[in-house]
Coordinates of C-alpha atoms in Angstrom, one line a residue:
M1 CA 0.0 0.0 0.0
T2 CA 1.4 3.4 -1.0
N3 CA 1.0 6.1 1.5
L4 CA 0.4 9.6 0.1
T5 CA 0.7 12.9 1.9
I6 CA -2.2 15.2 1.7
G7 CA -0.4 17.3 -0.9
K8 CA 0.3 14.3 -3.2
L9 CA -3.2 13.0 -2.7
A10 CA -4.7 16.3 -3.7
S11 CA -2.5 16.7 -6.7
Q12 CA -3.2 13.2 -8.0
A13 CA -6.9 13.6 -7.5
G14 CA -7.1 17.1 -8.9
V15 CA -8.5 18.8 -5.8
S16 CA -7.1 21.3 -3.3
I17 CA -5.7 20.3 0.0
D18 CA -8.6 22.2 1.7
M19 CA -11.1 20.1 -0.3
V20 CA -9.4 16.9 1.0
R21 CA -9.8 18.2 4.6
F22 CA -13.4 19.3 3.9
Y23 CA -14.3 15.9 2.5
E24 CA -12.6 14.2 5.4
R25 CA -14.6 16.3 7.9
R26 CA -17.9 15.5 6.0
G27 CA -17.1 11.8 6.2
L28 CA -16.7 11.3 2.4
I29 CA -13.2 10.0 2.8
A30 CA -11.9 8.0 5.7
E31 CA -9.8 9.7 8.4
P32 CA -6.2 8.7 7.5
E33 CA -3.4 7.2 9.4
R34 CA -1.0 9.7 10.9
T35 CA 2.8 9.6 11.2
A36 CA 4.7 10.3 14.4
S37 CA 4.9 13.9 13.1
N38 CA 1.1 13.9 12.8
Y39 CA 1.2 14.0 8.9
R40 CA -1.8 12.5 7.3
L41 CA -1.1 9.4 5.1
Y42 CA -3.6 8.3 2.6
S43 CA -3.9 5.2 0.4
E44 CA -4.1 5.1 -3.4
A45 CA -7.8 4.1 -3.0
E46 CA -8.5 7.6 -1.7
V47 CA -7.3 9.1 -5.0
A48 CA -10.0 7.1 -6.8
R49 CA -12.6 8.1 -4.2
L50 CA -11.8 11.8 -4.6
K51 CA -12.0 11.5 -8.4
F52 CA -15.4 9.8 -8.0
I53 CA -16.6 12.7 -5.8
K54 CA -15.4 15.2 -8.4
K55 CA -17.2 13.4 -11.2
A56 CA -20.4 13.0 -9.2
K57 CA -20.4 16.7 -8.2
V58 CA -20.1 17.6 -11.9
L59 CA -23.1 15.4 -12.7
G60 CA -25.2 17.2 -10.1
F61 CA -25.1 14.9 -7.1
S62 CA -25.2 16.6 -3.7
L63 CA -22.5 15.8 -1.1
N64 CA -25.1 13.9 0.9
E65 CA -26.1 11.8 -2.1
I66 CA -22.4 11.1 -2.9
K67 CA -21.9 10.0 0.7
E68 CA -24.7 7.5 0.3
L69 CA -23.2 6.2 -2.9
L70 CA -19.8 5.8 -1.2
G71 CA -21.4 4.0 1.7
V72 CA -21.9 0.9 -0.4
R73 CA -19.7 -1.9 0.9
R74 CA -17.9 -2.8 -2.3
W75 CA -17.4 0.8 -3.3
G76 CA -15.3 0.0 -6.3
Q77 CA -18.2 -1.7 -8.0
A78 CA -20.6 0.9 -6.6
C79 CA -18.4 3.6 -8.1
A80 CA -18.6 2.2 -11.6
I81 CA -22.4 1.6 -11.3
A82 CA -23.1 5.0 -9.8
L83 CA -21.1 6.8 -12.5
Y84 CA -22.9 4.9 -15.2
V85 CA -26.3 5.7 -13.7
A86 CA -25.3 9.3 -13.2
K87 CA -24.2 9.7 -16.8
Q88 CA -27.4 8.2 -18.0
L89 CA -29.5 10.5 -15.8
H90 CA -27.4 13.4 -17.0
N91 CA -28.2 12.4 -20.6
V92 CA -31.9 12.1 -19.9
V93 CA -32.0 15.5 -18.2
G94 CA -30.2 17.0 -21.2
M95 CA -32.6 15.5 -23.6
Q96 CA -35.6 16.7 -21.6
R97 CA -34.2 20.3 -21.6
T98 CA -33.7 20.3 -25.4
T99 CA -37.2 19.1 -26.0
Q100 CA -38.8 21.8 -23.8

């Protein structure tokens, strides 16, 4: 397991350090392990989780809805399913708007 500092995690996920802390406080990502110097250490899985959160926000999901989606036990599978469903819903909403 690769341990990433908060800066590296944020950079790889394309979010700010403040957003990582915010999502951690909201319970969207797990509280990380800490070093003896109290630095946060995150796993590579959190990069994927943050990318999922970003995509879900773009598709119009609220943070509470995203938290529910992430609560599924096998979140890797849930992530793929949720993104597919979200894209389909986004397409349907787009089609509805063009027909109105």
